[in-house]
Coordinates of N, CA, C and O in Angstrom, one line a residue:
M1 N 0.8 -1.1 0.1 CA 0.0 0.1 0.0 C 0.9 1.2 0.0 O 1.9 1.4 0.8
S2 N 0.5 2.2 -0.8 CA 1.3 3.5 -0.8 C 0.4 4.6 -0.4 O -0.8 4.6 -0.8
G3 N 1.0 5.6 0.2 CA 0.1 6.7 0.5 C -0.7 6.5 1.9 O -0.6 5.4 2.4
V4 N -1.2 7.6 2.3 CA -2.0 7.5 3.6 C -3.4 7.1 3.2 O -4.0 7.6 2.2
V5 N -4.0 6.4 4.1 CA -5.3 5.9 3.8 C -6.3 7.1 4.5 O -6.1 7.4 5.5
K6 N -7.2 7.5 3.6 CA -8.1 8.5 4.0 C -9.4 7.9 4.5 O -9.9 7.2 3.8
A7 N -10.0 8.3 5.6 CA -11.2 7.7 6.1 C -12.4 8.1 5.2 O -13.3 7.3 5.0
F8 N -12.5 9.2 4.6 CA -13.7 9.5 3.8 C -13.7 8.7 2.5 O -14.7 8.4 1.9
Q9 N -12.5 8.2 2.0 CA -12.5 7.3 0.8 C -13.0 5.9 1.3 O -13.5 5.1 0.6
L10 N -12.6 5.6 2.6 CA -13.0 4.2 3.0 C -14.5 4.1 3.3 O -15.0 3.0 3.1
R11 N -15.1 5.1 3.6 CA -16.6 5.0 3.8 C -17.4 4.6 2.5 O -18.5 4.0 2.7
D12 N -16.8 4.9 1.4 CA -17.5 4.5 0.1 C -17.3 2.9 -0.1 O -18.1 2.4 -0.8
K13 N -16.4 2.4 0.5 CA -16.1 1.0 0.1 C -17.0 -0.1 0.9 O -17.5 0.2 1.9
S14 N -17.1 -1.3 0.3 CA -17.8 -2.3 1.0 C -17.1 -3.0 2.1 O -15.9 -2.8 2.2
K15 N -17.8 -3.9 2.9 CA -17.2 -4.5 4.0 C -16.1 -5.4 3.6 O -15.1 -5.6 4.2
D16 N -16.4 -6.1 2.3 CA -15.4 -7.2 1.9 C -14.1 -6.3 1.5 O -12.9 -6.8 1.8
E17 N -14.2 -5.2 0.8 CA -13.0 -4.3 0.4 C -12.3 -3.9 1.5 O -11.0 -3.9 1.6
L18 N -13.0 -3.4 2.6 CA -12.4 -2.9 3.8 C -11.6 -4.1 4.5 O -10.5 -3.9 5.0
S19 N -12.2 -5.2 4.6 CA -11.5 -6.4 5.3 C -10.3 -6.7 4.6 O -9.2 -7.1 5.1
K20 N -10.4 -6.7 3.2 CA -9.2 -7.1 2.4 C -8.2 -6.1 2.5 O -7.0 -6.4 2.7
Q21 N -8.5 -4.9 2.7 CA -7.5 -3.7 2.7 C -6.8 -3.9 4.1 O -5.6 -3.6 4.3
L22 N -7.6 -4.1 5.2 CA -7.2 -4.4 6.5 C -6.2 -5.5 6.6 O -4.9 -5.4 7.2
K23 N -6.5 -6.6 5.9 CA -5.6 -7.7 5.8 C -4.3 -7.4 5.1 O -3.2 -7.7 5.5
D24 N -4.3 -6.6 4.0 CA -3.1 -6.2 3.2 C -2.3 -5.2 4.2 O -1.0 -5.5 4.2
L25 N -2.9 -4.3 4.8 CA -2.1 -3.5 5.7 C -1.4 -4.3 6.8 O -0.3 -3.9 7.1
K26 N -2.1 -5.2 7.5 CA -1.5 -6.0 8.5 C -0.3 -6.8 8.0 O 0.7 -6.9 8.6
T27 N -0.4 -7.4 6.7 CA 0.7 -8.1 6.2 C 1.9 -7.3 5.9 O 2.9 -7.6 6.1
E28 N 1.5 -6.0 5.4 CA 2.6 -5.0 5.1 C 3.3 -4.7 6.4 O 4.5 -4.5 6.4
L29 N 2.6 -4.5 7.5 CA 3.1 -4.1 8.7 C 4.1 -5.2 9.3 O 5.1 -5.0 9.9
V30 N 3.6 -6.6 9.1 CA 4.5 -7.6 9.4 C 5.8 -7.5 8.7 O 6.9 -7.8 9.3
G31 N 5.7 -7.2 7.4 CA 7.0 -7.2 6.5 C 7.8 -6.1 6.9 O 9.1 -6.2 7.0
L32 N 7.1 -4.9 7.3 CA 8.0 -3.8 7.9 C 8.6 -4.1 9.1 O 9.9 -3.6 9.4
R33 N 8.1 -4.8 10.0 CA 8.6 -5.1 11.3 C 9.8 -6.0 11.2 O 10.8 -6.0 12.0
V34 N 9.6 -7.1 10.3 CA 10.7 -8.0 9.9 C 11.9 -7.1 9.5 O 13.0 -7.3 9.8
A35 N 11.7 -6.1 8.5 CA 12.8 -5.2 8.0 C 13.4 -4.4 9.1 O 14.6 -4.2 9.0
K36 N 12.7 -4.0 10.1 CA 13.2 -3.3 11.2 C 14.2 -4.2 12.0 O 15.3 -3.7 12.4
V37 N 13.9 -5.5 12.2 CA 14.7 -6.4 13.0 C 16.0 -6.7 12.3 O 17.0 -6.7 12.8
T38 N 15.8 -6.8 10.8 CA 16.9 -7.2 10.1 C 17.7 -6.0 9.7 O 18.7 -6.1 9.0
G39 N 17.4 -4.8 10.2 CA 18.1 -3.5 9.9 C 17.9 -3.0 8.5 O 18.8 -2.8 7.7
G40 N 16.6 -2.8 8.2 CA 16.1 -2.3 6.9 C 16.4 -0.8 6.7 O 17.0 -0.2 7.6
A41 N 15.9 -0.3 5.6 CA 16.2 1.1 5.2 C 15.2 2.0 6.1 O 14.2 1.6 6.6
P42 N 15.9 3.2 6.4 CA 15.1 4.2 7.3 C 13.8 4.5 6.7 O 12.8 4.9 7.5
S43 N 13.5 4.4 5.4 CA 12.2 4.8 4.7 C 11.2 3.7 5.2 O 10.0 4.1 5.4
K44 N 11.6 2.5 5.3 CA 10.7 1.5 5.7 C 10.5 1.6 7.2 O 9.2 1.3 7.6
L45 N 11.4 2.0 8.0 CA 11.1 2.1 9.5 C 10.1 3.4 9.7 O 9.3 3.3 10.6
A46 N 10.2 4.4 8.9 CA 9.4 5.5 9.0 C 7.9 5.1 8.5 O 6.9 5.7 9.0
K47 N 7.8 4.2 7.6 CA 6.6 3.8 7.1 C 5.7 2.9 8.1 O 4.4 2.9 7.9
I48 N 6.3 2.4 9.1 CA 5.6 1.6 10.1 C 4.5 2.4 10.8 O 3.4 1.9 10.9
K49 N 4.7 3.8 11.2 CA 3.7 4.6 11.7 C 2.6 4.8 10.9 O 1.3 4.6 11.3
T50 N 2.8 5.2 9.6 CA 1.6 5.3 8.7 C 0.8 4.1 8.5 O -0.5 4.3 8.3
V51 N 1.4 3.0 8.5 CA 0.8 1.8 8.3 C -0.1 1.4 9.5 O -1.3 1.1 9.3
R52 N 0.4 1.7 10.6 CA -0.3 1.5 11.9 C -1.6 2.4 11.9 O -2.7 2.0 12.3
K53 N -1.4 3.6 11.6 CA -2.5 4.6 11.5 C -3.5 4.2 10.5 O -4.7 4.3 10.7
G54 N -3.1 3.7 9.4 CA -4.0 3.2 8.3 C -4.8 2.0 8.9 O -6.0 2.0 8.6
I55 N -4.2 1.1 9.5 CA -5.0 -0.1 10.1 C -6.0 0.5 11.1 O -7.1 0.0 11.0
A56 N -5.6 1.5 11.9 CA -6.6 2.0 12.9 C -7.7 2.6 12.2 O -9.0 2.5 12.6
R57 N -7.4 3.4 11.0 CA -8.5 4.1 10.3 C -9.5 3.0 9.7 O -10.7 3.2 9.7
V58 N -8.9 2.0 9.1 CA -9.8 1.0 8.4 C -10.6 0.3 9.4 O -11.8 0.1 9.2
S59 N -10.1 -0.2 10.5 CA -10.8 -0.8 11.6 C -11.8 0.1 12.3 O -13.0 -0.4 12.6
T60 N -11.6 1.4 12.4 CA -12.5 2.4 12.9 C -13.7 2.5 11.9 O -14.9 2.5 12.4
V61 N -13.5 2.6 10.7 CA -14.5 2.8 9.7 C -15.4 1.5 9.7 O -16.8 1.6 9.6
I62 N -14.8 0.3 9.7 CA -15.6 -1.0 9.8 C -16.5 -0.9 11.0 O -17.7 -1.2 10.9
R63 N -15.9 -0.6 12.2 CA -16.7 -0.6 13.4 C -17.9 0.4 13.4 O -18.9 0.2 13.8
Q64 N -17.6 1.7 12.9 CA -18.6 2.7 12.6 C -19.8 2.3 11.8 O -21.0 2.5 12.2
T65 N -19.5 1.7 10.7 CA -20.5 1.2 9.8 C -21.3 0.1 10.4 O -22.6 0.0 10.3
Q66 N -20.6 -0.9 11.1 CA -21.4 -1.9 11.9 C -22.3 -1.4 12.9 O -23.6 -1.7 12.9
R67 N -21.9 -0.3 13.7 CA -22.7 0.3 14.7 C -23.9 1.0 14.1 O -24.9 1.0 14.6
A68 N -23.5 1.6 12.9 CA -24.8 2.4 12.3 C -25.8 1.4 11.8 O -26.9 1.7 11.9
H69 N -25.4 0.3 11.2 CA -26.4 -0.8 10.8 C -27.1 -1.4 11.9 O -28.4 -1.6 11.9
I70 N -26.4 -1.6 13.1 CA -27.1 -2.1 14.2 C -28.1 -1.2 14.8 O -29.2 -1.5 15.2
R71 N -27.5 0.2 14.8 CA -28.6 1.2 15.3 C -29.9 1.3 14.5 O -30.9 1.4 15.0
K72 N -29.6 1.2 13.1 CA -30.8 1.2 12.3 C -31.7 0.0 12.3 O -32.9 0.1 12.6
F73 N -31.0 -1.2 12.7 CA -31.8 -2.5 13.0 C -32.8 -2.3 14.2 O -33.9 -2.7 14.3
Y74 N -32.1 -1.7 15.3 CA -32.8 -1.7 16.6 C -33.7 -0.4 16.8 O -34.3 -0.1 17.8
A75 N -33.6 0.5 15.7 CA -34.5 1.7 15.8 C -35.9 1.4 16.1 O -36.5 0.7 15.4
G76 N -36.5 2.0 17.1 CA -37.9 1.8 17.5 C -38.2 0.5 18.3 O -39.5 0.3 18.5
K77 N -37.3 -0.2 18.5 CA -37.5 -1.5 19.2 C -37.5 -1.2 20.7 O -36.8 -0.2 21.1
K78 N -38.1 -2.1 21.5 CA -38.1 -1.9 22.9 C -36.8 -2.1 23.6 O -36.3 -1.4 24.4
Y79 N -36.1 -3.2 23.3 CA -34.8 -3.5 23.8 C -33.7 -3.3 22.9 O -33.8 -3.7 21.6
V80 N -32.6 -2.7 23.3 CA -31.4 -2.4 22.4 C -30.3 -2.8 23.2 O -30.1 -2.8 24.4
P81 N -29.2 -3.3 22.5 CA -28.0 -3.8 23.1 C -27.3 -2.6 23.9 O -27.5 -1.5 23.6
I82 N -26.7 -2.9 25.0 CA -26.3 -1.9 25.9 C -25.2 -1.0 25.2 O -25.2 0.3 25.5
D83 N -24.4 -1.5 24.3 CA -23.3 -0.6 23.7 C -23.9 0.3 22.8 O -23.3 1.3 22.3
I84 N -25.2 0.0 22.3 CA -25.9 1.0 21.4 C -26.7 2.0 22.1 O -27.0 3.1 21.6
R85 N -27.1 1.8 23.4 CA -27.9 2.7 24.1 C -27.1 4.0 24.3 O -25.9 4.1 24.2
E86 N -27.9 5.1 24.5 CA -27.3 6.3 24.9 C -26.5 6.2 26.2 O -27.0 5.7 27.2
K87 N -25.3 6.9 26.2 CA -24.6 6.9 27.3 C -25.0 7.8 28.4 O -25.3 7.3 29.5
K88 N -25.1 9.0 28.1 CA -25.4 10.1 29.2 C -24.6 9.9 30.4 O -23.5 9.8 30.4
T89 N -25.3 10.0 31.7 CA -24.5 9.8 32.8 C -25.3 8.7 33.7 O -26.5 8.5 33.4
R90 N -24.6 8.2 34.5 CA -25.2 7.1 35.4 C -26.5 7.5 36.1 O -27.5 6.9 36.1
A91 N -26.4 8.9 36.7 CA -27.6 9.4 37.4 C -28.8 9.7 36.5 O -29.9 9.4 36.8
I92 N -28.5 10.1 35.3 CA -29.6 10.4 34.3 C -30.2 9.1 33.9 O -31.4 9.0 33.8
R93 N -29.4 8.0 33.7 CA -30.0 6.7 33.3 C -30.9 6.2 34.4 O -31.9 5.4 34.1
R94 N -30.5 6.5 35.7 CA -31.4 5.9 36.9 C -32.5 6.7 37.2 O -33.3 6.3 38.0
R95 N -32.6 8.0 36.7 CA -33.7 8.8 36.9 C -34.9 8.3 36.6 O -35.1 7.5 35.7
L96 N -36.0 8.8 37.3 CA -37.4 8.3 36.9 C -37.8 9.0 35.6 O -37.4 10.0 35.2
T97 N -38.6 8.3 34.8 CA -39.1 8.7 33.6 C -40.1 9.9 34.0 O -40.5 10.0 35.1
K98 N -40.5 10.6 32.8 CA -41.4 11.8 33.0 C -42.8 11.3 33.6 O -43.3 11.8 34.5
T99 N -43.2 10.1 33.0 CA -44.6 9.6 33.5 C -44.4 9.2 35.0 O -45.5 9.3 35.7
Q100 N -43.3 8.5 35.3 CA -43.3 8.0 36.7 C -43.1 9.2 37.7 O -43.6 9.2 38.7
A101 N -42.5 10.3 37.3 CA -42.2 11.4 38.2 C -43.4 12.2 38.3 O -43.9 12.8 39.5
N102 N -44.4 12.2 37.3 CA -45.6 13.0 37.3 C -46.8 12.1 37.8 O -47.9 12.6 37.9
A103 N -46.7 10.8 38.1 CA -47.6 10.0 38.5 C -48.1 10.4 39.9 O -47.4 10.9 40.8
K104 N -49.5 10.4 40.1 CA -50.1 10.8 41.4 C -51.0 9.6 41.9 O -51.5 8.9 41.2
T105 N -51.1 9.6 43.2 CA -51.8 8.5 43.8 C -53.3 8.9 43.7 O -53.5 10.1 43.6
Q106 N -54.2 8.0 44.1 CA -55.7 8.4 44.1 C -55.9 9.4 45.0 O -56.8 10.4 44.8
R107 N -55.3 9.3 46.2 CA -55.6 10.3 47.2 C -55.2 11.7 46.8 O -55.8 12.7 47.0
Q108 N -54.0 11.9 46.2 CA -53.5 13.1 45.7 C -54.4 13.7 44.6 O -54.7 14.9 44.7
Q109 N -54.9 12.8 43.7 CA -55.8 13.3 42.7 C -57.2 13.8 43.3 O -57.6 14.9 42.9
K110 N -57.7 13.0 44.3 CA -58.9 13.6 44.9 C -58.7 14.9 45.6 O -59.5 15.8 45.5
K111 N -57.6 14.9 46.3 CA -57.3 16.2 47.1 C -57.2 17.4 46.1 O -57.7 18.5 46.4
Q112 N -56.5 17.2 45.0 CA -56.4 18.2 44.1 C -57.7 18.7 43.3 O -57.9 19.9 43.2
T113 N -58.6 17.7 43.2 CA -59.9 18.1 42.4 C -60.8 18.7 43.3 O -61.5 19.7 43.1
H114 N -60.9 18.3 44.7 CA -61.8 18.8 45.8 C -61.2 20.1 46.3 O -62.0 20.9 46.7
F115 N -59.9 20.3 46.5 CA -59.4 21.4 47.0 C -58.3 22.1 46.1 O -57.1 22.0 46.4
P116 N -58.8 22.7 45.1 CA -57.7 23.3 44.1 C -57.1 24.5 44.7 O -57.6 25.0 45.7
M117 N -56.0 24.9 44.1 CA -55.3 26.1 44.6 C -56.2 27.2 44.5 O -57.0 27.4 43.5
R118 N -56.2 28.1 45.5 CA -57.1 29.2 45.5 C -56.6 30.4 44.7 O -55.3 30.6 44.7
K119 N -57.5 31.1 44.1 CA -57.0 32.2 43.2 C -57.4 33.4 44.0 O -58.4 33.7 44.3
Y120 N -56.5 34.4 43.9 CA -56.7 35.7 44.7 C -56.5 36.7 43.6 O -55.6 36.7 42.8
A121 N -57.4 37.7 43.8 CA -57.3 38.9 42.9 C -56.4 40.0 43.7 O -56.9 40.3 44.7
V122 N -55.5 40.4 43.2 CA -54.6 41.4 43.6 C -55.0 42.8 43.2 O -54.9 42.9 41.9
K123 N -55.2 43.7 44.0 CA -55.4 45.2 43.7 C -54.0 45.9 43.1 O -53.1 45.7 43.9
A124 N -54.3 46.5 42.1 CA -53.1 47.1 41.5 C -52.8 48.5 42.1 O -53.6 49.0 42.8

């Protein structure tokens, strides 16, 4: 592989092409590491970093597309995998829902209907 792998170009590719490219990059990295041990050219040693970053980009794009498909599949369903759910904060996740917070007992409802808040007219 020559040149830097760009993420926006990877997004257009299919999953098979991405996995093939990932495999190629990994084999290239193995070759570069062998060259490093055997005392290869400095240009090969400098290329190790770009190949590692390329592997990271390809695997990131694969992961992002997988998560997007999973999100689309579970959209509108009652149960969603934990890693797809919204993160927010622990406190927010444990907080009562709006309906639970606004729920009133029978006694509260009767009290409110029979004894509503008094309205006072204030002189200006």
